[in-house]
Amino acid sequence: MAEIAAKPGRLDRERVLAWLQEYGVYAAVLALLVFNILFTPNFLDVGNFRTQLVQVTPIVIVSLGMALVIGTEGIDLSVGSVMALAAAVVVLYLGYGALPAIAMALLAGAVVGAVGGSLVAYVGVQPIVATLALLVGIRGLANVLVPQLREFRNPDLIALGGESIAGVPIIVIVAAVLTLAIAFVVRRTTFGRHVVAIGGNRAASELSGLPVKRTLLIVYVISGVLAAIAGVLATARLQASDPTSLGLYMELSAITAVVVGGTPLTGGRIRVLGTVMGALLMQLLSATLIKHNLPQSWTQMVQAAIILAAVYATRERGTR
Amino acid sequence: MTESSTSTPAAGTARPPAAARLDAAAERQRGVLRERVGRLLQQHGALMVLAVLVVFGSVAFESFATADNAISVIVSSSFLAIIAIGMTFVIISGGIDLSVGSLFVLGGVLAAYASQAGTLTALALPLAVCGLFGLVQGVIIARTGMAPFIVTLAGMLGARGLMLAVSHEGATTYLVEDRAFAALGQTGPFGTGLTWPVYITVALALLGMLLLQRTGFGQNVYAIGGNEDAARLMGVPVARTKILVYTMSGLLAGLAGALNAARLSSGVTILGVGLELDVIAAVVIGGTLLTGGVGGITGTMAGVLLMGVIQSLINQVGSLTSAVQQVVSGAFLALVVIAQRLLSRAQGIT
């Protein structure tokens, strides 16, 4: 009797863990939403909802690129500094109009991504060190370009940060479009398959003739451009360029969102929608803790616990 | 001999065997030489760059090659150095510890808080808490197989949260009331201007070298970093070694924080942001490979001093801001890792 009871029990545990790995982050977001609807006053207020969404968009956009990078078994620590650089570049070129300025900012992001990507793909430097050097250097460069907080009055850029279309902030629309685009790239394109294959087994990918180095390079360029987009949007919303503090610790938030969303750090699998959910979860969590007057110290410790629990649930187990 | 004489007629047009052997021997010798130079550059590159920079600084700036400046560089580097000793062990074992910056601040705040109860408590409390923090991280990493990057990232958040809780959300800055404890951070023996933390750093560095080079524990750390599966098969106690390594790292970060609080006479809550990256950079510049298995304390100490000297040189050029300093550090780090990568590739270390 005991034997029979033990076996299904073990199976159930496996099944629960597998289910958690697959849908845990969705369940957690749902649970938090329900909790907030029941216990947080004014949570369903449209203004509050919109604020939460607008706040989470830079993290979502950066996390999309990070998900690709982590999918290749890499990591990109430079994203926060790239956001700062984009913020600096966009105000420097604002004299030529909003569009050229934004184009220059995205170009700057692409160049930083290309430098990091080349170091990783062609020189063979470990991603964490290559992008660590960029994290330090690029933040400095952004500060050299724009030493102090600089406000601007360009109406187009301000509109990009503040206006809504049919009640949905433009920023949120951009994030949604980018999410769909990256999801499409991952699921439906050869490039996306290459990314996942490289993360799964780089040596095998090389042997089977995949363009490993080029793919790696492009992945880091995409991450750089997405970080730059996030930097431009954040700057547009702030109506000021602030290279000293913009995007500080963004790399950690983005990595957290990706990992909590079910993409393993060991690469080989990318969860795009899970990543968005991961970002939403962390945002909702800190908003909930703040709304219920928990101090920041507790917020950080709870976040740490959530990260550990999520990674524990989604880690690669012997069965796979 | 018989082998070559029988094969020569078969090869027909091949050169006389003796000449071929000579060629091969010369080639081998060249290879050995290249390998030695490469290894030397990789392990002591930071030391050489350091020497070049010191000579350059002495020639270029009058105020650089003074005893005062040297002492200030060494004193301010000592706190980073203490943390970097622990990080060297972690990185050689193939791991990484992102929590050290937070543990450094936490250690400082705890030391200042505990100094009300005397010098011994001021040292014991941060060591106990930060050591325990490292221990827990090590256990999680060793027992669950989760990535050190993520575990210590969570540790970084957790330790910062704990620090905020201890300092009432950063609103309370504890002052060090205990004279003896403050003196530990601000004075030194022999009247050289070098403070106690410098001597503690030297002692810890020597101890670290001994541990790494002369003990079974050190061998295990290298073995795990070189190839964890092979190490496990050879019977190396992988889990125990990893736990020890992360505990050490936590202890040393806490100690550095405590000594720094003694130096500043207070537990400042806003320090330590981004410190883990400085420490990792110093260790990597010192020739320890992030892939694990290769590295040492001497290189790390050179790496820490190198970063101190760069900062001092930038200070000499008064017009350069901290922003330029960041650009230089970043570029420098990139150059060093590229050089390291090329050298280790030439030696066949992957």
XYZ file of C-alpha atoms in Angstrom:
670
model
C 0.000 0.000 0.000
C 2.717 2.377 1.002
C 4.629 1.603 -2.158
C 1.677 2.341 -4.343
C 1.058 5.567 -2.505
C 4.674 6.628 -2.734
C 5.011 6.208 -6.457
C 2.181 8.409 -7.637
C 3.257 10.908 -4.983
C 6.663 11.177 -6.550
C 5.173 11.417 -10.003
C 2.879 14.160 -8.820
C 5.829 16.083 -7.476
C 7.575 15.822 -10.821
C 4.406 16.894 -12.549
C 3.929 19.847 -10.217
C 7.495 20.977 -10.813
C 7.099 20.622 -14.567
C 3.849 22.576 -14.430
C 5.514 25.270 -12.332
C 8.339 25.500 -14.800
C 5.856 25.927 -17.627
C 3.149 28.155 -16.123
C 4.438 29.220 -12.691
C 5.056 32.799 -13.688
C 1.571 33.181 -15.225
C 0.018 31.700 -12.105
C 2.026 34.032 -9.884
C 0.992 37.125 -11.868
C -2.628 36.012 -11.752
C -2.453 35.376 -8.015
C -0.948 38.803 -7.388
C -3.613 40.432 -9.573
C -6.389 38.712 -7.653
C -4.785 39.652 -4.344
C -4.542 43.274 -5.402
C -8.080 43.441 -6.742
C -9.372 42.081 -3.443
C -7.158 43.864 -0.946
C -5.578 46.951 -2.552
C -7.765 50.040 -2.662
C -7.962 51.819 -6.033
C -5.996 49.040 -7.747
C -8.538 48.767 -10.564
C -8.351 52.512 -11.133
C -7.402 53.135 -14.772
C -4.764 55.711 -13.906
C -2.990 53.339 -11.545
C -3.111 50.553 -14.093
C -1.623 52.800 -16.744
C 1.155 53.980 -14.412
C 2.145 50.402 -13.652
C 2.246 49.533 -17.353
C 4.257 52.604 -18.306
C 6.731 51.951 -15.501
C 7.344 48.376 -16.539
C 7.817 49.001 -20.275
C 11.563 49.875 -20.258
C 12.255 46.684 -18.306
C 10.115 44.664 -20.733
C 11.889 46.063 -23.791
C 15.372 45.509 -22.349
C 14.387 42.019 -21.173
C 13.378 40.991 -24.698
C 16.949 41.528 -25.889
C 18.298 39.931 -22.732
C 16.133 36.853 -23.387
C 17.765 36.418 -26.796
C 21.237 36.838 -25.315
C 20.543 34.415 -22.475
C 19.081 32.032 -25.040
C 22.577 31.780 -26.546
C 23.969 30.995 -23.067
C 25.319 34.541 -22.876
C 24.560 37.533 -20.692
C 24.503 41.281 -21.398
C 25.472 43.465 -18.453
C 25.813 46.595 -20.602
C 22.091 47.292 -21.146
C 21.684 49.859 -18.359
C 24.680 51.835 -19.582
C 23.397 51.643 -23.158
C 20.117 53.179 -21.962
C 22.136 56.041 -20.452
C 24.174 56.443 -23.632
C 20.992 56.551 -25.752
C 19.579 59.182 -23.410
C 22.738 61.270 -23.817
C 22.866 60.881 -27.600
C 19.202 61.679 -28.125
C 19.459 65.090 -26.443
C 22.754 65.864 -28.177
C 21.171 65.480 -31.610
C 17.750 66.873 -30.739
C 18.633 70.035 -32.685
C 18.237 68.076 -35.917
C 14.723 66.967 -34.980
C 13.298 64.091 -32.976
C 13.581 61.379 -35.625
C 17.275 61.895 -36.517
C 18.082 62.123 -32.816
C 16.307 58.843 -32.104
C 18.044 57.242 -35.083
C 21.436 58.316 -33.731
C 20.577 56.942 -30.284
C 19.584 53.572 -31.753
C 22.746 53.573 -33.855
C 24.782 54.172 -30.690
C 23.048 51.195 -29.081
C 23.771 49.050 -32.132
C 27.459 50.028 -32.088
C 27.842 49.135 -28.407
C 26.054 45.847 -29.060
C 28.346 45.181 -32.005
C 31.445 45.802 -29.890
C 30.226 43.449 -27.167
C 29.055 40.909 -29.729
C 32.384 40.944 -31.575
C 34.268 40.431 -28.321
C 32.053 37.459 -27.511
C 31.764 35.941 -30.980
C 35.118 36.602 -32.627
C 37.609 37.134 -29.778
C 35.989 34.542 -27.543
C 35.814 36.675 -24.404
C 33.267 35.471 -21.871
C 30.009 37.429 -22.255
C 29.965 38.479 -18.616
C 33.424 40.101 -18.809
C 32.995 41.626 -22.252
C 29.754 43.310 -21.277
C 31.099 44.181 -17.821
C 33.818 46.260 -19.488
C 31.088 47.950 -21.539
C 28.939 48.524 -18.451
C 31.780 50.480 -16.849
C 33.027 52.272 -19.960
C 29.735 53.198 -21.637
C 28.209 54.715 -18.502
C 31.334 56.875 -18.317
C 30.987 57.826 -21.987
C 27.352 58.827 -21.457
C 28.435 61.026 -18.556
C 31.205 62.586 -20.621
C 28.717 63.441 -23.396
C 26.078 64.865 -21.062
C 27.638 65.674 -17.675
C 24.467 66.855 -15.955
C 20.770 66.281 -16.080
C 19.587 68.110 -19.198
C 15.968 69.014 -19.859
C 14.557 69.430 -23.347
C 11.456 70.920 -24.947
C 11.161 69.036 -28.200
C 7.380 68.512 -28.558
C 7.690 65.343 -30.692
C 9.874 63.529 -28.181
C 7.691 64.691 -25.284
C 4.621 63.422 -27.152
C 6.302 60.055 -27.623
C 6.748 59.823 -23.878
C 3.388 61.157 -22.741
C 0.694 60.750 -25.395
C -1.753 57.906 -25.749
C -3.509 56.372 -28.728
C -7.041 55.239 -27.905
C -6.193 55.478 -24.227
C -3.104 53.275 -24.473
C 0.197 55.076 -23.914
C 2.438 55.071 -27.008
C 5.247 53.630 -24.870
C 3.124 50.594 -24.045
C 2.180 50.145 -27.705
C 5.862 50.197 -28.689
C 6.648 47.567 -26.047
C 3.755 45.367 -27.230
C 4.832 45.600 -30.866
C 8.435 44.780 -29.958
C 7.297 41.817 -27.879
C 5.320 40.395 -30.791
C 8.230 41.037 -33.154
C 10.732 39.209 -30.938
C 8.259 36.363 -30.332
C 7.893 36.046 -34.106
C 11.668 36.079 -34.606
C 12.179 33.376 -31.991
C 9.400 31.077 -33.133
C 9.139 31.533 -36.852
C 12.507 32.506 -38.309
C 15.679 30.582 -39.118
C 17.622 33.145 -37.146
C 15.526 32.368 -34.070
C 16.165 28.655 -34.479
C 19.881 29.331 -34.779
C 19.841 31.357 -31.546
C 18.204 28.524 -29.633
C 20.459 25.912 -31.243
C 23.619 27.815 -30.275
C 22.437 28.104 -26.685
C 21.551 24.428 -26.636
C 24.881 23.193 -27.896
C 27.364 25.583 -29.396
C 29.873 22.956 -30.493
C 27.216 20.947 -32.300
C 25.899 24.115 -33.961
C 29.378 24.922 -35.223
C 29.867 21.396 -36.524
C 26.542 21.406 -38.336
C 27.534 24.580 -40.147
C 25.315 27.180 -38.486
C 26.638 30.745 -38.740
C 27.402 30.751 -35.006
C 29.599 33.841 -34.820
C 27.380 35.996 -36.996
C 24.284 34.953 -35.065
C 25.952 35.803 -31.745
C 26.988 39.198 -33.085
C 23.444 39.982 -34.275
C 21.953 38.901 -30.939
C 24.108 41.385 -29.025
C 23.332 44.119 -31.582
C 19.600 43.485 -31.096
C 20.072 43.671 -27.337
C 21.929 46.980 -27.727
C 19.255 48.480 -29.985
C 16.427 47.387 -27.680
C 18.249 48.889 -24.690
C 18.666 52.105 -26.678
C 14.934 52.147 -27.485
C 14.183 51.721 -23.781
C 16.600 54.562 -23.013
C 14.942 56.891 -25.540
C 11.455 56.077 -24.253
C 12.491 56.594 -20.628
C 14.105 59.913 -21.558
C 10.986 60.988 -23.463
C 8.854 60.207 -20.443
C 11.140 62.045 -18.026
C 11.447 64.998 -20.453
C 15.088 65.101 -19.427
C 18.299 63.231 -20.117
C 19.900 61.805 -17.005
C 22.903 59.616 -17.914
C 24.058 59.318 -14.300
C 21.110 57.363 -12.983
C 19.052 56.238 -15.997
C 19.102 52.474 -16.356
C 21.116 51.880 -13.203
C 20.757 48.171 -12.259
C 18.647 47.598 -15.364
C 20.819 44.596 -16.238
C 19.822 42.928 -12.984
C 16.103 43.680 -13.414
C 16.195 42.377 -16.974
C 18.073 39.192 -16.077
C 15.609 38.639 -13.249
C 12.616 39.097 -15.564
C 14.058 36.670 -18.103
C 14.962 34.001 -15.566
C 11.739 34.317 -13.569
C 9.917 34.018 -16.899
C 11.311 30.529 -17.407
C 14.286 31.044 -19.726
C 17.162 29.038 -18.230
C 20.542 30.765 -17.822
C 22.087 27.722 -19.469
C 20.561 28.762 -22.782
C 18.817 26.724 -25.431
C 15.300 27.870 -24.697
C 13.641 31.276 -24.913
C 10.334 32.237 -23.330
C 9.346 35.600 -24.826
C 5.895 35.934 -23.267
C 7.222 34.409 -20.048
C 9.845 37.165 -19.987
C 7.142 39.842 -20.231
C 5.268 38.062 -17.443
C 8.458 37.943 -15.395
C 8.876 41.705 -15.725
C 5.190 42.252 -14.847
C 5.511 39.958 -11.839
C 8.464 41.845 -10.369
C 6.725 45.191 -11.030
C 3.430 44.043 -9.517
C 5.266 42.579 -6.571
C 7.124 45.754 -5.685
C 4.000 47.852 -6.314
C 2.002 45.582 -4.024
C 4.605 45.682 -1.282
C 4.818 49.470 -1.520
C 1.020 49.906 -1.559
C 0.811 47.846 1.606
C 3.508 49.973 3.218
C 6.174 47.346 3.430
C 9.552 49.051 3.675
C 12.094 48.833 0.869
C 14.255 46.483 2.899
C 11.480 43.894 2.901
C 10.745 44.479 -0.768
C 14.315 43.630 -1.671
C 14.447 40.549 0.511
C 11.126 39.291 -0.878
C 12.393 39.890 -4.418
C 15.517 37.897 -3.631
C 13.393 35.027 -2.337
C 11.161 35.118 -5.438
C 14.175 35.027 -7.755
C 15.634 32.023 -5.941
C 12.297 30.201 -5.901
C 11.703 30.874 -9.597
C 15.142 29.726 -10.642
C 14.847 26.669 -8.438
C 11.548 25.775 -10.074
C 12.799 26.337 -13.618
C 16.281 24.865 -13.278
C 17.272 22.023 -15.540
C 16.612 18.746 -13.782
C 18.053 15.299 -14.369
C 14.992 14.205 -16.323
C 15.649 16.649 -19.124
C 66.841 5.114 -33.839
C 65.784 1.884 -35.506
C 62.415 3.406 -36.179
C 63.791 6.309 -38.187
C 66.359 4.238 -40.101
C 63.727 1.806 -41.300
C 61.285 4.521 -42.304
C 63.785 6.601 -44.311
C 64.137 4.298 -47.331
C 60.389 3.970 -47.580
C 59.911 7.732 -47.626
C 62.473 8.001 -50.451
C 62.886 11.746 -50.930
C 62.589 12.617 -47.230
C 65.391 14.631 -45.664
C 67.983 12.893 -43.539
C 66.390 11.915 -40.206
C 68.944 13.748 -38.079
C 68.118 17.121 -39.674
C 64.409 16.525 -39.316
C 64.891 15.678 -35.667
C 66.870 18.881 -35.146
C 64.108 20.900 -36.817
C 61.514 19.265 -34.660
C 63.560 19.884 -31.532
C 64.035 23.554 -32.423
C 60.347 23.874 -33.183
C 59.488 22.291 -29.871
C 61.871 24.636 -28.079
C 60.313 27.640 -29.760
C 56.915 26.359 -28.752
C 58.002 25.929 -25.148
C 59.443 29.429 -25.133
C 56.301 30.920 -26.627
C 54.203 29.100 -24.108
C 56.364 30.299 -21.234
C 56.263 33.912 -22.384
C 52.520 33.662 -22.892
C 51.965 32.204 -19.440
C 54.251 34.804 -17.891
C 52.378 37.622 -19.616
C 49.034 36.207 -18.649
C 49.907 35.652 -15.003
C 52.093 38.676 -14.415
C 50.786 41.027 -17.100
C 49.107 43.222 -14.495
C 52.395 43.519 -12.598
C 54.231 44.573 -15.772
C 51.590 47.119 -16.751
C 51.692 48.357 -13.167
C 55.459 48.875 -13.374
C 55.134 50.708 -16.688
C 52.377 52.963 -15.329
C 54.319 53.755 -12.159
C 57.398 54.730 -14.191
C 55.239 56.766 -16.561
C 53.449 58.464 -13.673
C 56.719 59.341 -11.943
C 58.094 60.923 -15.089
C 54.925 62.717 -16.083
C 53.698 64.073 -12.745
C 55.835 65.522 -9.989
C 53.290 64.799 -7.312
C 52.836 61.158 -8.323
C 56.039 59.496 -7.113
C 55.748 60.748 -3.543
C 55.511 58.677 -0.396
C 52.229 60.360 0.487
C 50.644 59.414 -2.793
C 51.925 55.841 -2.626
C 50.580 55.470 0.910
C 47.200 56.888 -0.036
C 46.936 54.522 -3.015
C 47.883 51.512 -0.898
C 45.580 52.434 1.997
C 42.569 53.072 -0.192
C 43.221 49.888 -2.179
C 43.397 47.661 0.884
C 39.620 47.313 1.333
C 39.102 46.291 -2.280
C 42.064 43.927 -1.924
C 40.572 42.073 1.048
C 37.352 41.393 -0.884
C 39.333 40.490 -3.999
C 41.211 37.737 -2.139
C 37.911 35.948 -1.501
C 36.704 36.636 -5.030
C 39.905 35.073 -6.420
C 39.046 31.787 -4.705
C 35.456 31.988 -5.975
C 36.466 32.705 -9.573
C 39.203 30.051 -9.616
C 36.546 27.568 -8.509
C 34.586 28.556 -11.617
C 31.987 30.647 -9.777
C 31.213 34.301 -9.208
C 30.035 36.282 -6.191
C 27.875 39.336 -6.890
C 26.876 39.760 -3.250
C 30.197 41.186 -1.994
C 29.268 44.842 -2.557
C 26.119 44.487 -0.452
C 27.933 42.404 2.175
C 30.639 45.084 2.360
C 28.009 47.741 3.214
C 26.129 45.392 5.515
C 29.391 44.566 7.315
C 30.155 48.258 7.762
C 26.721 49.098 9.139
C 26.753 46.093 11.489
C 30.263 46.930 12.714
C 29.328 50.534 13.459
C 26.141 49.378 15.187
C 27.960 46.745 17.241
C 30.845 49.043 18.166
C 28.647 50.349 20.989
C 29.458 47.081 22.726
C 33.214 47.191 22.161
C 35.854 46.393 19.583
C 35.452 42.645 19.706
C 31.706 42.770 19.034
C 32.284 45.321 16.292
C 34.391 42.734 14.483
C 32.482 39.625 15.492
C 28.975 40.674 14.445
C 29.743 41.579 10.799
C 31.964 38.507 10.428
C 29.260 36.239 11.829
C 26.425 37.667 9.726
C 28.353 38.047 6.454
C 30.045 34.673 6.910
C 26.653 33.066 7.471
C 25.335 34.829 4.365
C 28.205 33.428 2.313
C 27.665 29.996 3.855
C 23.983 29.961 2.890
C 24.810 31.045 -0.662
C 27.474 28.350 -0.878
C 25.082 25.677 0.360
C 22.422 26.700 -2.166
C 24.962 26.745 -5.011
C 26.580 23.456 -4.021
C 23.419 21.519 -3.177
C 20.923 22.668 -5.816
C 23.241 23.235 -8.758
C 21.742 26.676 -9.357
C 23.959 29.189 -11.179
C 26.242 31.166 -8.789
C 25.417 34.272 -10.802
C 21.725 34.067 -9.897
C 22.149 32.856 -6.327
C 24.589 35.643 -5.457
C 22.453 38.155 -7.374
C 19.592 37.247 -5.058
C 22.111 37.416 -2.215
C 23.050 40.916 -3.305
C 19.400 42.015 -3.080
C 18.867 40.164 0.179
C 21.983 41.562 1.857
C 21.093 45.089 0.772
C 17.585 44.578 2.139
C 19.033 43.385 5.424
C 21.333 46.407 5.530
C 18.353 48.708 4.937
C 16.443 46.967 7.704
C 19.357 47.311 10.152
C 19.773 51.010 9.307
C 16.016 51.746 9.406
C 15.662 52.103 5.627
C 19.010 53.897 5.404
C 17.795 56.711 7.656
C 20.102 55.844 10.544
C 23.860 56.161 10.209
C 25.557 54.495 13.140
C 28.656 56.282 14.397
C 31.596 54.350 15.738
C 31.844 55.372 19.395
C 34.509 52.864 20.326
C 37.964 54.519 20.185
C 39.952 51.321 19.896
C 37.858 50.134 16.945
C 38.178 53.459 15.124
C 41.932 53.369 15.721
C 42.037 49.991 13.965
C 40.964 51.684 10.745
C 42.791 54.975 11.115
C 46.200 54.273 12.629
C 49.016 51.865 12.006
C 52.203 50.538 13.567
C 55.800 51.566 12.743
C 54.783 55.189 12.020
C 54.826 54.650 8.258
C 51.448 56.130 7.535
C 50.230 52.699 6.477
C 47.172 51.797 8.523
C 46.261 48.451 10.106
C 43.997 47.400 7.216
C 47.066 47.402 4.949
C 48.918 44.959 7.200
C 45.791 42.850 7.576
C 45.526 42.776 3.786
C 49.130 41.636 3.419
C 48.636 38.921 6.032
C 45.428 37.719 4.386
C 47.038 37.738 0.954
C 49.931 35.584 2.231
C 47.456 33.263 3.942
C 45.422 33.069 0.730
C 48.522 32.189 -1.279
C 49.444 29.473 1.185
C 45.931 28.061 1.067
C 45.823 28.078 -2.718
C 49.309 26.774 -3.423
C 50.210 24.562 -0.486
C 47.045 22.880 0.736
C 44.687 20.203 -0.464
C 41.866 22.711 -0.218
C 43.644 24.969 -2.720
C 44.221 22.036 -5.057
C 40.535 21.193 -4.829
C 39.571 24.767 -5.727
C 41.735 24.617 -8.854
C 40.464 21.146 -9.708
C 36.794 22.167 -9.484
C 37.387 25.241 -11.606
C 39.348 23.268 -14.174
C 36.788 20.518 -14.641
C 34.096 19.982 -12.073
C 32.961 16.592 -13.361
C 36.509 15.262 -13.482
C 37.159 16.631 -9.998
C 34.065 14.866 -8.687
C 35.143 11.608 -10.299
C 38.573 11.959 -8.715
C 36.910 12.182 -5.322
C 37.328 15.900 -4.701
C 34.733 17.030 -2.134
C 33.105 19.450 -4.590
C 30.175 20.603 -2.463
C 32.255 21.149 0.685
C 34.921 23.086 -1.216
C 32.360 25.350 -2.887
C 30.609 26.038 0.412
C 33.948 26.959 2.003
C 34.858 29.231 -0.896
C 31.617 31.256 -0.737
C 31.783 31.402 3.063
C 35.304 32.830 2.806
C 34.151 35.382 0.279
C 31.313 36.511 2.554
C 33.607 36.660 5.590
C 36.213 38.757 3.783
C 33.599 41.153 2.360
C 32.196 41.609 5.873
C 35.695 42.152 7.308
C 36.499 44.758 4.655
C 33.224 46.514 5.457
C 33.973 46.494 9.175
C 37.486 47.887 8.682
C 36.131 50.546 6.358
C 33.556 51.554 8.968
C 36.421 51.883 11.449
C 38.276 54.076 8.970
C 35.257 56.326 8.365
C 34.083 56.179 12.007
C 30.616 55.350 10.740
C 28.588 52.732 8.915
C 27.780 54.561 5.702
C 24.777 53.043 3.970
C 25.298 54.365 0.464
C 28.678 52.716 -0.222
C 29.382 49.541 -2.101
C 27.122 50.095 -5.104
C 28.852 48.466 -8.058
C 31.735 47.355 -5.856
C 31.332 43.720 -6.924
C 32.141 44.766 -10.480
C 35.317 46.593 -9.404
C 36.415 43.512 -7.487
C 35.714 41.167 -10.393
C 37.556 43.529 -12.733
C 40.608 43.593 -10.439
C 40.684 39.803 -10.210
C 40.311 39.399 -13.975
C 42.968 42.027 -14.721
C 45.208 40.077 -12.341
C 45.137 37.101 -14.672
C 42.518 34.885 -13.054
C 40.339 33.421 -15.785
C 36.576 33.702 -15.306
C 36.284 30.214 -16.781
C 37.933 28.949 -13.608
C 40.935 26.783 -12.884
C 43.600 29.420 -13.549
C 44.769 32.327 -11.422
C 46.315 33.409 -8.164
C 46.473 35.929 -5.344
C 49.653 37.684 -6.571
C 47.943 38.654 -9.811
C 44.866 39.845 -7.946
C 46.942 42.080 -5.683
C 48.656 43.519 -8.768
C 45.233 44.014 -10.356
C 43.912 45.888 -7.322
C 47.012 48.108 -7.159
C 46.800 48.688 -10.891
C 43.260 50.009 -10.547
C 44.377 52.203 -7.645
C 47.275 53.580 -9.669
C 45.045 54.294 -12.679
C 42.699 56.203 -10.414
C 45.621 58.108 -8.890
C 47.015 58.941 -12.336
C 43.638 60.237 -13.427
C 43.480 62.328 -10.256
C 46.854 63.834 -11.189
C 45.347 65.124 -14.408
C 43.047 67.425 -12.530
C 40.764 68.200 -15.452
C 39.639 64.598 -15.953
C 36.352 63.754 -14.316
C 35.212 60.507 -12.795
C 33.286 59.931 -16.027
C 36.514 59.866 -18.033
C 37.928 57.607 -15.375
C 35.108 55.143 -16.025
C 35.772 55.226 -19.746
C 39.476 54.543 -19.169
C 38.753 51.707 -16.722
C 36.267 50.127 -19.110
C 38.602 50.362 -22.080
C 41.434 49.025 -19.963
C 39.405 46.085 -18.739
C 38.409 45.291 -22.318
C 42.044 45.414 -23.495
C 43.204 43.179 -20.675
C 40.578 40.511 -21.247
C 41.202 40.535 -25.001
C 44.936 40.111 -24.407
C 44.273 37.374 -21.856
C 41.927 35.594 -24.180
C 44.417 35.675 -27.066
C 47.257 34.513 -24.813
C 45.295 31.683 -23.278
C 44.094 30.638 -26.707
C 47.719 30.564 -27.899
C 48.489 28.269 -24.972
C 45.538 26.064 -25.688
C 43.691 26.920 -22.476
C 40.070 27.303 -23.391
